[in-house]
Structure formats: C-alpha cells, structure tokens
Amino acid sequence: MTRLMRCEINRNKKLHGTWYFFVGIGLFIFLTAFLSDERTSGNFVASMYNTTYVIIAMMFAAYLTGHGYSQRTNMYEIMIGNRPMKIIVSKCISIGVIIALLISVLAATGFGISCVFSTKGFDYALPRLLLFMVIILRASITAVLMTMCFRSMASMAFVYFRLMAEVFFIMIYGAIKGNMNELLNTGLGVPKVLYYLFYSNQFEYILAESVDVQMILYVFGGLIISVLLWGSVVYYLYKKKDFK
C-alpha cells in the first residue's frame, strides 16, 4: 500500500497547473477575508462556513483521481494484481486525506483571519472549524470514491451535480411542505436523515445551534455513511472487474 500511495503522490506532484490553481484559491480566500465589507461584523465568521470549500475539495480530489484514469495509469494498479481494498484505501489516503488537509489549512487560515476582525472570535469559530474540517474530509474522500466508480474525468461533473442535487431536493421538499423559502434560507426543518447526508444542512446546523453531541453525531455519522456506501460500490466494481 505504501508503494501505491508513493506512486500516486509522485504523479500528482507533476501536475503543476493543478497546484497553481490551489495557490490561486488560497490567494482568493485571503483577499476575501481582508477585503470583505463584513470583516468587522459578528456575521463574518459565520459567512466563512459555506459550500465553497466543499466544492473545491470535491472537484480537486475528483480531478486528481480522474486524471489517473484518463491517462490509463490507474489501470496498471489492477493489472499487476493489487487487491481492491488496498487500491481503495491507498487512493483515499494519498488523494482524499491529503486534499482535505490542504483545504483545511486554507479554511483554518481564512477563519483565523476572520476571527481577528470579527466580534465573535475564536471561542465561536474553533469548535465549528473542527467539525467543518471533518465535513471537508468527507467531501474529499467521497469525491475520490465517486470518481473510482465512474473512472473518468467526467466524474467532476457528477460530483458537482451531487451538491446541486441537494438544493433541488430541498426546493421540491419545501414546495410540498409550503415552506421552501425558509428551507433555502436556513436549511433547517428537513427530515433528520438529511442532516447526516446533506452538506448544506450540516453547515446550517453548525451555525444555528451550539456545538452539542447531536451535531457531532450528524457530522461524523455523515462521514461514516458516505465512506461505507461509496466504498462498498467501488469494492464491488473492482472485485467483479467491471471496467467496461
């Protein structure tokens, strides 16, 4: 597994354009923090918790994973006889975990800057930041597993659609219940199971409530459910060698 991880990391290091993009994202976050009109308000810290980081993590992870399939290099891992679980775990760590750590560093830096200007400060942001990092980890690993299912750069589109599907579902659910505007603005009031599955609902719950056991269960439960679900699908495909 160590050899697979080392090879994956070395391949990704050569994608210089990708890392320029990552640096650009970092600069964008810093400029947003310094130039925001709300930097002295109590809402500034809260405004930093949004789906932007999750979208970046998922798209970045999907791109790195899909690039290996587009170049057919990932197929050699299968041809030389590596076990499916070894391949899955190695990619989740060498791409998913590393991307999550990099995005989390950007998020932590942005939140740190925001706390300096904000009236709410570190006591408000720190526990939410830790949970937010878990959400980023879930997004990154899930994107890797999704891409391993479809084995194509086109998986980036599916990953993005997965996030947009949350909005569509909430709109439909709100239209049926008659409170669509409230659901879109707060993300609260949906069935409890969606707090485990939807990123947007977890963001709103983190901002609206104090950090409690239920919130921690939602965030970590969502991570476990997503990894087990998509990991099982990938394992089945690799075990059956369904690569048509």
PDB file of C-alpha atoms in Angstrom:
ATOM      1  CA  MET A   1       0.000   0.000   0.000  1.00  0.00           C
ATOM      2  CA  THR A   2       2.869   2.366   0.774  1.00  0.00           C
ATOM      3  CA  ARG A   3       4.223   1.886  -2.745  1.00  0.00           C
ATOM      4  CA  LEU A   4       0.833   2.680  -4.286  1.00  0.00           C
ATOM      5  CA  MET A   5       0.491   5.819  -2.188  1.00  0.00           C
ATOM      6  CA  ARG A   6       4.001   6.980  -3.048  1.00  0.00           C
ATOM      7  CA  CYS A   7       3.394   6.482  -6.772  1.00  0.00           C
ATOM      8  CA  GLU A   8       0.092   8.382  -6.589  1.00  0.00           C
ATOM      9  CA  ILE A   9       1.661  11.304  -4.761  1.00  0.00           C
ATOM     10  CA  ASN A  10       4.578  11.466  -7.211  1.00  0.00           C
ATOM     11  CA  ARG A  11       2.183  11.512 -10.184  1.00  0.00           C
ATOM     12  CA  ASN A  12       0.143  14.311  -8.662  1.00  0.00           C
ATOM     13  CA  LYS A  13       3.241  16.389  -7.929  1.00  0.00           C
ATOM     14  CA  LYS A  14       3.891  16.595 -11.669  1.00  0.00           C
ATOM     15  CA  LEU A  15       0.534  18.269 -12.353  1.00  0.00           C
ATOM     16  CA  HIS A  16       1.932  21.779 -11.954  1.00  0.00           C
ATOM     17  CA  GLY A  17      -1.164  23.515 -13.302  1.00  0.00           C
ATOM     18  CA  THR A  18      -3.231  21.942 -10.553  1.00  0.00           C
ATOM     19  CA  TRP A  19      -1.027  23.351  -7.832  1.00  0.00           C
ATOM     20  CA  TYR A  20      -1.083  26.803  -9.411  1.00  0.00           C
ATOM     21  CA  PHE A  21      -4.857  26.553  -9.159  1.00  0.00           C
ATOM     22  CA  PHE A  22      -4.548  25.624  -5.489  1.00  0.00           C
ATOM     23  CA  VAL A  23      -2.320  28.635  -4.786  1.00  0.00           C
ATOM     24  CA  GLY A  24      -4.833  30.835  -6.604  1.00  0.00           C
ATOM     25  CA  ILE A  25      -7.615  29.546  -4.387  1.00  0.00           C
ATOM     26  CA  GLY A  26      -5.548  30.373  -1.321  1.00  0.00           C
ATOM     27  CA  LEU A  27      -4.957  33.921  -2.507  1.00  0.00           C
ATOM     28  CA  PHE A  28      -8.658  34.296  -3.261  1.00  0.00           C
ATOM     29  CA  ILE A  29      -9.565  33.271   0.298  1.00  0.00           C
ATOM     30  CA  PHE A  30      -7.073  35.691   1.828  1.00  0.00           C
ATOM     31  CA  LEU A  31      -8.278  38.571  -0.343  1.00  0.00           C
ATOM     32  CA  THR A  32     -11.870  37.731   0.544  1.00  0.00           C
ATOM     33  CA  ALA A  33     -11.006  37.853   4.228  1.00  0.00           C
ATOM     34  CA  PHE A  34      -9.176  41.190   4.044  1.00  0.00           C
ATOM     35  CA  LEU A  35     -11.467  42.995   1.600  1.00  0.00           C
ATOM     36  CA  SER A  36     -14.847  41.845   2.901  1.00  0.00           C
ATOM     37  CA  ASP A  37     -17.188  44.637   3.958  1.00  0.00           C
ATOM     38  CA  GLU A  38     -18.397  42.415   6.820  1.00  0.00           C
ATOM     39  CA  ARG A  39     -14.986  41.742   8.349  1.00  0.00           C
ATOM     40  CA  THR A  40     -15.824  43.714  11.494  1.00  0.00           C
ATOM     41  CA  SER A  41     -19.297  42.252  11.957  1.00  0.00           C
ATOM     42  CA  GLY A  42     -20.362  39.300  14.052  1.00  0.00           C
ATOM     43  CA  ASN A  43     -21.630  37.553  10.930  1.00  0.00           C
ATOM     44  CA  PHE A  44     -18.234  37.451   9.246  1.00  0.00           C
ATOM     45  CA  VAL A  45     -17.066  34.214  10.872  1.00  0.00           C
ATOM     46  CA  ALA A  46     -20.383  32.581  10.046  1.00  0.00           C
ATOM     47  CA  SER A  47     -20.150  33.722   6.433  1.00  0.00           C
ATOM     48  CA  MET A  48     -16.888  31.806   6.030  1.00  0.00           C
ATOM     49  CA  TYR A  49     -18.664  28.490   6.640  1.00  0.00           C
ATOM     50  CA  ASN A  50     -20.129  27.677   3.238  1.00  0.00           C
ATOM     51  CA  THR A  51     -20.062  25.143   0.446  1.00  0.00           C
ATOM     52  CA  THR A  52     -17.159  26.837  -1.356  1.00  0.00           C
ATOM     53  CA  TYR A  53     -14.558  24.802   0.494  1.00  0.00           C
ATOM     54  CA  VAL A  54     -16.506  21.585  -0.048  1.00  0.00           C
ATOM     55  CA  ILE A  55     -16.850  22.259  -3.780  1.00  0.00           C
ATOM     56  CA  ILE A  56     -13.122  22.956  -4.060  1.00  0.00           C
ATOM     57  CA  ALA A  57     -12.231  19.810  -2.100  1.00  0.00           C
ATOM     58  CA  MET A  58     -14.549  17.575  -4.132  1.00  0.00           C
ATOM     59  CA  MET A  59     -13.576  18.987  -7.536  1.00  0.00           C
ATOM     60  CA  PHE A  60      -9.869  18.940  -6.720  1.00  0.00           C
ATOM     61  CA  ALA A  61      -9.992  15.336  -5.459  1.00  0.00           C
ATOM     62  CA  ALA A  62     -12.130  14.223  -8.415  1.00  0.00           C
ATOM     63  CA  TYR A  63      -9.714  15.845 -10.861  1.00  0.00           C
ATOM     64  CA  LEU A  64      -6.621  14.169  -9.409  1.00  0.00           C
ATOM     65  CA  THR A  65      -8.332  10.784  -9.262  1.00  0.00           C
ATOM     66  CA  GLY A  66      -9.881  11.091 -12.716  1.00  0.00           C
ATOM     67  CA  HIS A  67      -6.607  12.193 -14.289  1.00  0.00           C
ATOM     68  CA  GLY A  68      -5.073   8.817 -13.470  1.00  0.00           C
ATOM     69  CA  TYR A  69      -7.907   7.025 -15.245  1.00  0.00           C
ATOM     70  CA  SER A  70      -7.778   9.342 -18.268  1.00  0.00           C
ATOM     71  CA  GLN A  71      -4.067   8.509 -18.652  1.00  0.00           C
ATOM     72  CA  ARG A  72      -4.788   4.816 -18.008  1.00  0.00           C
ATOM     73  CA  THR A  73      -2.116   4.750 -15.294  1.00  0.00           C
ATOM     74  CA  ASN A  74      -4.602   3.634 -12.653  1.00  0.00           C
ATOM     75  CA  MET A  75      -5.414   0.538 -14.676  1.00  0.00           C
ATOM     76  CA  TYR A  76      -1.884  -0.761 -14.155  1.00  0.00           C
ATOM     77  CA  GLU A  77      -2.599  -0.973 -10.433  1.00  0.00           C
ATOM     78  CA  ILE A  78      -5.298  -3.508 -11.227  1.00  0.00           C
ATOM     79  CA  MET A  79      -3.326  -5.373 -13.877  1.00  0.00           C
ATOM     80  CA  ILE A  80      -0.384  -6.129 -11.580  1.00  0.00           C
ATOM     81  CA  GLY A  81      -2.700  -7.814  -9.098  1.00  0.00           C
ATOM     82  CA  ASN A  82      -3.217  -5.341  -6.252  1.00  0.00           C
ATOM     83  CA  ARG A  83      -6.182  -6.194  -4.073  1.00  0.00           C
ATOM     84  CA  PRO A  84      -9.232  -3.915  -4.416  1.00  0.00           C
ATOM     85  CA  MET A  85      -9.194  -2.812  -0.785  1.00  0.00           C
ATOM     86  CA  LYS A  86      -5.523  -1.880  -0.998  1.00  0.00           C
ATOM     87  CA  ILE A  87      -6.168   0.289  -4.063  1.00  0.00           C
ATOM     88  CA  ILE A  88      -9.212   1.948  -2.490  1.00  0.00           C
ATOM     89  CA  VAL A  89      -7.526   2.769   0.820  1.00  0.00           C
ATOM     90  CA  SER A  90      -4.329   3.993  -0.856  1.00  0.00           C
ATOM     91  CA  LYS A  91      -6.235   6.455  -3.060  1.00  0.00           C
ATOM     92  CA  CYS A  92      -8.425   7.669  -0.212  1.00  0.00           C
ATOM     93  CA  ILE A  93      -5.287   8.495   1.774  1.00  0.00           C
ATOM     94  CA  SER A  94      -2.919   9.695  -0.969  1.00  0.00           C
ATOM     95  CA  ILE A  95      -5.583  11.907  -2.579  1.00  0.00           C
ATOM     96  CA  GLY A  96      -8.608  12.269  -0.297  1.00  0.00           C
ATOM     97  CA  VAL A  97      -6.879  12.835   3.033  1.00  0.00           C
ATOM     98  CA  ILE A  98      -4.086  14.991   1.599  1.00  0.00           C
ATOM     99  CA  ILE A  99      -6.507  17.243  -0.299  1.00  0.00           C
ATOM    100  CA  ALA A 100      -8.667  17.525   2.821  1.00  0.00           C
ATOM    101  CA  LEU A 101      -5.629  18.581   4.859  1.00  0.00           C
ATOM    102  CA  LEU A 102      -4.613  21.213   2.300  1.00  0.00           C
ATOM    103  CA  ILE A 103      -8.118  22.664   2.046  1.00  0.00           C
ATOM    104  CA  SER A 104      -8.455  22.558   5.838  1.00  0.00           C
ATOM    105  CA  VAL A 105      -5.266  24.607   6.180  1.00  0.00           C
ATOM    106  CA  LEU A 106      -6.742  27.221   3.849  1.00  0.00           C
ATOM    107  CA  ALA A 107     -10.012  27.145   5.761  1.00  0.00           C
ATOM    108  CA  ALA A 108      -8.270  27.454   9.129  1.00  0.00           C
ATOM    109  CA  THR A 109      -6.203  30.378   7.869  1.00  0.00           C
ATOM    110  CA  GLY A 110      -9.253  32.137   6.497  1.00  0.00           C
ATOM    111  CA  PHE A 111     -11.185  31.558   9.702  1.00  0.00           C
ATOM    112  CA  GLY A 112      -8.243  32.757  11.765  1.00  0.00           C
ATOM    113  CA  ILE A 113      -8.104  35.999   9.821  1.00  0.00           C
ATOM    114  CA  SER A 114     -11.864  36.415  10.124  1.00  0.00           C
ATOM    115  CA  CYS A 115     -11.746  35.907  13.885  1.00  0.00           C
ATOM    116  CA  VAL A 116      -9.226  38.720  14.251  1.00  0.00           C
ATOM    117  CA  PHE A 117     -11.698  41.154  12.685  1.00  0.00           C
ATOM    118  CA  SER A 118     -14.916  39.615  13.992  1.00  0.00           C
ATOM    119  CA  THR A 119     -16.640  40.269  17.319  1.00  0.00           C
ATOM    120  CA  LYS A 120     -17.395  36.567  17.842  1.00  0.00           C
ATOM    121  CA  GLY A 121     -13.784  35.456  17.990  1.00  0.00           C
ATOM    122  CA  PHE A 122     -12.055  32.105  18.382  1.00  0.00           C
ATOM    123  CA  ASP A 123     -14.371  30.631  21.032  1.00  0.00           C
ATOM    124  CA  TYR A 124     -17.183  30.659  18.497  1.00  0.00           C
ATOM    125  CA  ALA A 125     -15.145  29.552  15.485  1.00  0.00           C
ATOM    126  CA  LEU A 126     -12.832  26.829  16.842  1.00  0.00           C
ATOM    127  CA  PRO A 127     -15.338  24.021  17.597  1.00  0.00           C
ATOM    128  CA  ARG A 128     -17.181  24.729  14.354  1.00  0.00           C
ATOM    129  CA  LEU A 129     -13.927  24.782  12.417  1.00  0.00           C
ATOM    130  CA  LEU A 130     -13.018  21.313  13.698  1.00  0.00           C
ATOM    131  CA  LEU A 131     -16.379  19.931  12.588  1.00  0.00           C
ATOM    132  CA  PHE A 132     -16.049  21.804   9.311  1.00  0.00           C
ATOM    133  CA  MET A 133     -12.726  20.032   8.696  1.00  0.00           C
ATOM    134  CA  VAL A 134     -14.467  16.688   9.144  1.00  0.00           C
ATOM    135  CA  ILE A 135     -17.026  17.742   6.523  1.00  0.00           C
ATOM    136  CA  ILE A 136     -14.184  18.671   4.151  1.00  0.00           C
ATOM    137  CA  LEU A 137     -12.572  15.272   4.775  1.00  0.00           C
ATOM    138  CA  ARG A 138     -15.849  13.561   3.965  1.00  0.00           C
ATOM    139  CA  ALA A 139     -16.256  15.594   0.766  1.00  0.00           C
ATOM    140  CA  SER A 140     -12.739  14.856  -0.427  1.00  0.00           C
ATOM    141  CA  ILE A 141     -12.819  11.097   0.244  1.00  0.00           C
ATOM    142  CA  THR A 142     -16.326  10.801  -1.200  1.00  0.00           C
ATOM    143  CA  ALA A 143     -15.170  12.533  -4.402  1.00  0.00           C
ATOM    144  CA  VAL A 144     -12.307  10.045  -4.722  1.00  0.00           C
ATOM    145  CA  LEU A 145     -14.674   7.097  -4.309  1.00  0.00           C
ATOM    146  CA  MET A 146     -17.232   8.542  -6.744  1.00  0.00           C
ATOM    147  CA  THR A 147     -14.534   9.009  -9.362  1.00  0.00           C
ATOM    148  CA  MET A 148     -13.294   5.464  -8.815  1.00  0.00           C
ATOM    149  CA  CYS A 149     -16.831   4.289  -9.618  1.00  0.00           C
ATOM    150  CA  PHE A 150     -17.005   6.082 -12.974  1.00  0.00           C
ATOM    151  CA  ARG A 151     -13.257   6.085 -13.771  1.00  0.00           C
ATOM    152  CA  SER A 152     -13.376   9.234 -15.881  1.00  0.00           C
ATOM    153  CA  MET A 153     -12.613  12.953 -15.732  1.00  0.00           C
ATOM    154  CA  ALA A 154     -16.324  13.415 -16.375  1.00  0.00           C
ATOM    155  CA  SER A 155     -16.800  12.391 -12.747  1.00  0.00           C
ATOM    156  CA  MET A 156     -16.111  16.021 -11.854  1.00  0.00           C
ATOM    157  CA  ALA A 157     -19.481  16.907 -13.369  1.00  0.00           C
ATOM    158  CA  PHE A 158     -21.202  14.181 -11.368  1.00  0.00           C
ATOM    159  CA  VAL A 159     -19.532  15.348  -8.161  1.00  0.00           C
ATOM    160  CA  TYR A 160     -20.797  18.889  -8.766  1.00  0.00           C
ATOM    161  CA  PHE A 161     -24.269  17.623  -9.623  1.00  0.00           C
ATOM    162  CA  ARG A 162     -24.265  15.697  -6.343  1.00  0.00           C
ATOM    163  CA  LEU A 163     -24.031  19.012  -4.478  1.00  0.00           C
ATOM    164  CA  MET A 164     -26.607  20.743  -6.675  1.00  0.00           C
ATOM    165  CA  ALA A 165     -28.996  17.828  -6.157  1.00  0.00           C
ATOM    166  CA  GLU A 166     -29.237  18.853  -2.501  1.00  0.00           C
ATOM    167  CA  VAL A 167     -30.654  22.232  -3.498  1.00  0.00           C
ATOM    168  CA  PHE A 168     -33.118  20.671  -5.945  1.00  0.00           C
ATOM    169  CA  PHE A 169     -34.336  18.202  -3.343  1.00  0.00           C
ATOM    170  CA  ILE A 170     -34.799  20.896  -0.696  1.00  0.00           C
ATOM    171  CA  MET A 171     -36.729  23.044  -3.196  1.00  0.00           C
ATOM    172  CA  ILE A 172     -39.055  20.158  -4.050  1.00  0.00           C
ATOM    173  CA  TYR A 173     -39.489  19.202  -0.401  1.00  0.00           C
ATOM    174  CA  GLY A 174     -40.142  22.827   0.560  1.00  0.00           C
ATOM    175  CA  ALA A 175     -42.674  23.244  -2.244  1.00  0.00           C
ATOM    176  CA  ILE A 176     -44.558  20.208  -0.978  1.00  0.00           C
ATOM    177  CA  LYS A 177     -44.451  21.395   2.637  1.00  0.00           C
ATOM    178  CA  GLY A 178     -45.147  25.023   1.743  1.00  0.00           C
ATOM    179  CA  ASN A 179     -42.003  26.457   3.384  1.00  0.00           C
ATOM    180  CA  MET A 180     -39.495  26.464   0.514  1.00  0.00           C
ATOM    181  CA  ASN A 181     -38.075  29.930   1.257  1.00  0.00           C
ATOM    182  CA  GLU A 182     -37.447  29.047   4.887  1.00  0.00           C
ATOM    183  CA  LEU A 183     -35.699  25.808   3.962  1.00  0.00           C
ATOM    184  CA  LEU A 184     -33.500  27.504   1.358  1.00  0.00           C
ATOM    185  CA  ASN A 185     -32.526  30.289   3.770  1.00  0.00           C
ATOM    186  CA  THR A 186     -31.882  28.179   6.861  1.00  0.00           C
ATOM    187  CA  GLY A 187     -31.515  24.573   5.696  1.00  0.00           C
ATOM    188  CA  LEU A 188     -33.387  23.535   8.840  1.00  0.00           C
ATOM    189  CA  GLY A 189     -36.681  21.694   9.124  1.00  0.00           C
ATOM    190  CA  VAL A 190     -35.886  18.808   6.780  1.00  0.00           C
ATOM    191  CA  PRO A 191     -36.109  15.115   7.764  1.00  0.00           C
ATOM    192  CA  LYS A 192     -33.446  14.183  10.313  1.00  0.00           C
ATOM    193  CA  VAL A 193     -31.770  11.708   7.969  1.00  0.00           C
ATOM    194  CA  LEU A 194     -30.760  14.592   5.682  1.00  0.00           C
ATOM    195  CA  TYR A 195     -28.634  16.087   8.444  1.00  0.00           C
ATOM    196  CA  TYR A 196     -26.414  13.034   8.006  1.00  0.00           C
ATOM    197  CA  LEU A 197     -26.426  13.083   4.197  1.00  0.00           C
ATOM    198  CA  PHE A 198     -26.567  16.724   3.040  1.00  0.00           C
ATOM    199  CA  TYR A 199     -23.590  19.065   3.374  1.00  0.00           C
ATOM    200  CA  SER A 200     -25.738  22.200   3.227  1.00  0.00           C
ATOM    201  CA  ASN A 201     -27.894  21.099   6.157  1.00  0.00           C
ATOM    202  CA  GLN A 202     -24.840  20.336   8.261  1.00  0.00           C
ATOM    203  CA  PHE A 203     -23.474  23.839   7.592  1.00  0.00           C
ATOM    204  CA  GLU A 204     -26.707  25.487   8.667  1.00  0.00           C
ATOM    205  CA  TYR A 205     -26.995  23.276  11.747  1.00  0.00           C
ATOM    206  CA  ILE A 206     -23.451  24.160  12.795  1.00  0.00           C
ATOM    207  CA  LEU A 207     -24.238  27.879  12.527  1.00  0.00           C
ATOM    208  CA  ALA A 208     -27.715  27.815  14.042  1.00  0.00           C
ATOM    209  CA  GLU A 209     -27.080  25.680  17.108  1.00  0.00           C
ATOM    210  CA  SER A 210     -24.477  25.400  19.825  1.00  0.00           C
ATOM    211  CA  VAL A 211     -21.990  22.580  19.411  1.00  0.00           C
ATOM    212  CA  ASP A 212     -23.545  19.527  21.048  1.00  0.00           C
ATOM    213  CA  VAL A 213     -23.470  15.749  20.852  1.00  0.00           C
ATOM    214  CA  GLN A 214     -26.205  15.677  18.207  1.00  0.00           C
ATOM    215  CA  MET A 215     -24.213  17.949  15.928  1.00  0.00           C
ATOM    216  CA  ILE A 216     -21.111  15.785  16.314  1.00  0.00           C
ATOM    217  CA  LEU A 217     -23.165  12.678  15.513  1.00  0.00           C
ATOM    218  CA  TYR A 218     -24.525  14.287  12.343  1.00  0.00           C
ATOM    219  CA  VAL A 219     -21.072  15.252  11.069  1.00  0.00           C
ATOM    220  CA  PHE A 220     -19.214  12.043  11.922  1.00  0.00           C
ATOM    221  CA  GLY A 221     -22.233   9.917  11.007  1.00  0.00           C
ATOM    222  CA  GLY A 222     -22.320  11.535   7.577  1.00  0.00           C
ATOM    223  CA  LEU A 223     -18.622  10.755   7.108  1.00  0.00           C
ATOM    224  CA  ILE A 224     -19.050   7.098   8.051  1.00  0.00           C
ATOM    225  CA  ILE A 225     -22.199   6.594   5.956  1.00  0.00           C
ATOM    226  CA  SER A 226     -20.694   8.203   2.840  1.00  0.00           C
ATOM    227  CA  VAL A 227     -17.418   6.280   3.032  1.00  0.00           C
ATOM    228  CA  LEU A 228     -19.127   2.942   3.655  1.00  0.00           C
ATOM    229  CA  LEU A 229     -21.711   3.498   0.917  1.00  0.00           C
ATOM    230  CA  TRP A 230     -19.389   4.595  -1.878  1.00  0.00           C
ATOM    231  CA  GLY A 231     -16.559   2.382  -0.682  1.00  0.00           C
ATOM    232  CA  SER A 232     -18.813  -0.665  -0.952  1.00  0.00           C
ATOM    233  CA  VAL A 233     -19.792   0.244  -4.513  1.00  0.00           C
ATOM    234  CA  VAL A 234     -16.162   0.727  -5.570  1.00  0.00           C
ATOM    235  CA  TYR A 235     -15.111  -2.512  -3.887  1.00  0.00           C
ATOM    236  CA  TYR A 236     -17.855  -4.422  -5.702  1.00  0.00           C
ATOM    237  CA  LEU A 237     -16.840  -2.987  -9.091  1.00  0.00           C
ATOM    238  CA  TYR A 238     -13.163  -3.720  -8.529  1.00  0.00           C
ATOM    239  CA  LYS A 239     -13.870  -7.191  -7.184  1.00  0.00           C
ATOM    240  CA  LYS A 240     -16.007  -8.035 -10.206  1.00  0.00           C
ATOM    241  CA  LYS A 241     -13.548  -6.231 -12.504  1.00  0.00           C
ATOM    242  CA  ASP A 242     -16.466  -4.359 -14.068  1.00  0.00           C
ATOM    243  CA  PHE A 243     -14.450  -1.879 -16.116  1.00  0.00           C
ATOM    244  CA  LYS A 244     -16.408  -1.714 -19.342  1.00  0.00           C
TER     245      LYS A 244
END
